[in-house]
């Protein structure tokens, strides 16, 4: 959930791709898979449900990236 007032939130899981299964509580028709390290871009008030296929056992950072980071996913989510 992006609870920010006026800026996008970019979230990525270190070394893993996120698989988007729902946006704002609505299940997507086909799961949308992001490449490892690619962020989910959330506009203010937007939320996503994601699945992660875990890799090797370990600790991985869930990162909030700088909103100025160039990305290929539209701010509204899935193209």
mmCIF file of C-alpha atoms in Angstrom:
data_model
loop_
_atom_site.group_PDB
_atom_site.id
_atom_site.type_symbol
_atom_site.label_atom_id
_atom_site.label_comp_id
_atom_site.label_asym_id
_atom_site.label_seq_id
_atom_site.Cartn_x
_atom_site.Cartn_y
_atom_site.Cartn_z
ATOM 1 C CA UNK A 1 0.000 0.000 0.000
ATOM 2 C CA UNK A 2 1.300 3.444 -0.897
ATOM 3 C CA UNK A 3 0.055 5.722 1.885
ATOM 4 C CA UNK A 4 2.128 8.692 0.690
ATOM 5 C CA UNK A 5 0.363 11.951 -0.017
ATOM 6 C CA UNK A 6 1.726 12.926 -3.400
ATOM 7 C CA UNK A 7 4.542 10.732 -4.683
ATOM 8 C CA UNK A 8 4.918 7.325 -6.247
ATOM 9 C CA UNK A 9 6.388 4.455 -4.246
ATOM 10 C CA UNK A 10 8.784 2.072 -5.996
ATOM 11 C CA UNK A 11 9.203 -1.286 -4.246
ATOM 12 C CA UNK A 12 11.558 -4.111 -5.245
ATOM 13 C CA UNK A 13 12.691 -7.312 -3.549
ATOM 14 C CA UNK A 14 16.438 -7.835 -3.790
ATOM 15 C CA UNK A 15 17.299 -10.651 -6.211
ATOM 16 C CA UNK A 16 13.685 -11.646 -6.872
ATOM 17 C CA UNK A 17 10.946 -10.774 -9.311
ATOM 18 C CA UNK A 18 7.530 -9.799 -8.001
ATOM 19 C CA UNK A 19 4.446 -11.441 -9.493
ATOM 20 C CA UNK A 20 1.406 -9.157 -9.405
ATOM 21 C CA UNK A 21 -1.843 -11.060 -8.790
ATOM 22 C CA UNK A 22 -4.167 -8.201 -7.755
ATOM 23 C CA UNK A 23 -4.355 -4.417 -7.911
ATOM 24 C CA UNK A 24 -6.444 -2.473 -5.398
ATOM 25 C CA UNK A 25 -8.105 -5.717 -4.320
ATOM 26 C CA UNK A 26 -9.101 -6.752 -7.858
ATOM 27 C CA UNK A 27 -7.538 -9.966 -9.171
ATOM 28 C CA UNK A 28 -5.743 -9.487 -12.498
ATOM 29 C CA UNK A 29 -6.748 -11.759 -15.385
ATOM 30 C CA UNK A 30 -3.207 -13.028 -15.912
ATOM 31 C CA UNK A 31 -0.434 -12.777 -13.359
ATOM 32 C CA UNK A 32 2.058 -10.073 -14.368
ATOM 33 C CA UNK A 33 5.677 -11.039 -13.657
ATOM 34 C CA UNK A 34 8.391 -8.440 -13.171
ATOM 35 C CA UNK A 35 12.060 -9.180 -13.783
ATOM 36 C CA UNK A 36 14.281 -9.611 -10.712
ATOM 37 C CA UNK A 37 15.078 -6.210 -9.263
ATOM 38 C CA UNK A 38 12.386 -4.416 -11.280
ATOM 39 C CA UNK A 39 10.189 -2.311 -8.992
ATOM 40 C CA UNK A 40 6.444 -2.206 -8.627
ATOM 41 C CA UNK A 41 5.410 1.429 -9.115
ATOM 42 C CA UNK A 42 2.521 2.452 -6.865
ATOM 43 C CA UNK A 43 0.657 5.746 -7.078
ATOM 44 C CA UNK A 44 -0.650 7.320 -3.861
ATOM 45 C CA UNK A 45 -3.471 5.222 -2.382
ATOM 46 C CA UNK A 46 -2.730 2.240 -4.624
ATOM 47 C CA UNK A 47 -2.053 -1.284 -3.390
ATOM 48 C CA UNK A 48 -0.824 -4.539 -4.909
ATOM 49 C CA UNK A 49 -0.970 -8.193 -3.968
ATOM 50 C CA UNK A 50 2.205 -9.950 -5.074
ATOM 51 C CA UNK A 51 3.624 -13.458 -4.983
ATOM 52 C CA UNK A 52 7.309 -14.214 -4.694
ATOM 53 C CA UNK A 53 8.989 -17.461 -5.715
ATOM 54 C CA UNK A 54 11.743 -17.718 -3.146
ATOM 55 C CA UNK A 55 15.280 -18.499 -4.217
ATOM 56 C CA UNK A 56 17.969 -19.865 -1.942
ATOM 57 C CA UNK A 57 17.379 -19.580 1.824
ATOM 58 C CA UNK A 58 18.626 -16.274 3.147
ATOM 59 C CA UNK A 59 17.738 -12.695 3.893
ATOM 60 C CA UNK A 60 16.629 -10.388 1.084
ATOM 61 C CA UNK A 61 15.940 -6.656 1.311
ATOM 62 C CA UNK A 62 12.518 -5.295 0.471
ATOM 63 C CA UNK A 63 13.567 -1.946 -0.948
ATOM 64 C CA UNK A 64 11.758 1.344 -1.404
ATOM 65 C CA UNK A 65 13.630 2.961 -4.286
ATOM 66 C CA UNK A 66 14.117 6.646 -5.075
ATOM 67 C CA UNK A 67 11.022 7.907 -6.961
ATOM 68 C CA UNK A 68 13.382 9.539 -9.493
ATOM 69 C CA UNK A 69 14.579 6.056 -10.588
ATOM 70 C CA UNK A 70 13.687 5.512 -14.261
ATOM 71 C CA UNK A 71 11.422 2.469 -14.699
ATOM 72 C CA UNK A 72 9.584 0.791 -17.537
ATOM 73 C CA UNK A 73 6.299 0.163 -15.670
ATOM 74 C CA UNK A 74 3.703 2.923 -15.780
ATOM 75 C CA UNK A 75 2.897 4.712 -12.490
ATOM 76 C CA UNK A 76 -0.644 3.362 -12.673
ATOM 77 C CA UNK A 77 0.731 -0.168 -12.522
ATOM 78 C CA UNK A 78 0.352 -2.545 -15.407
ATOM 79 C CA UNK A 79 0.297 -1.392 -19.033
#
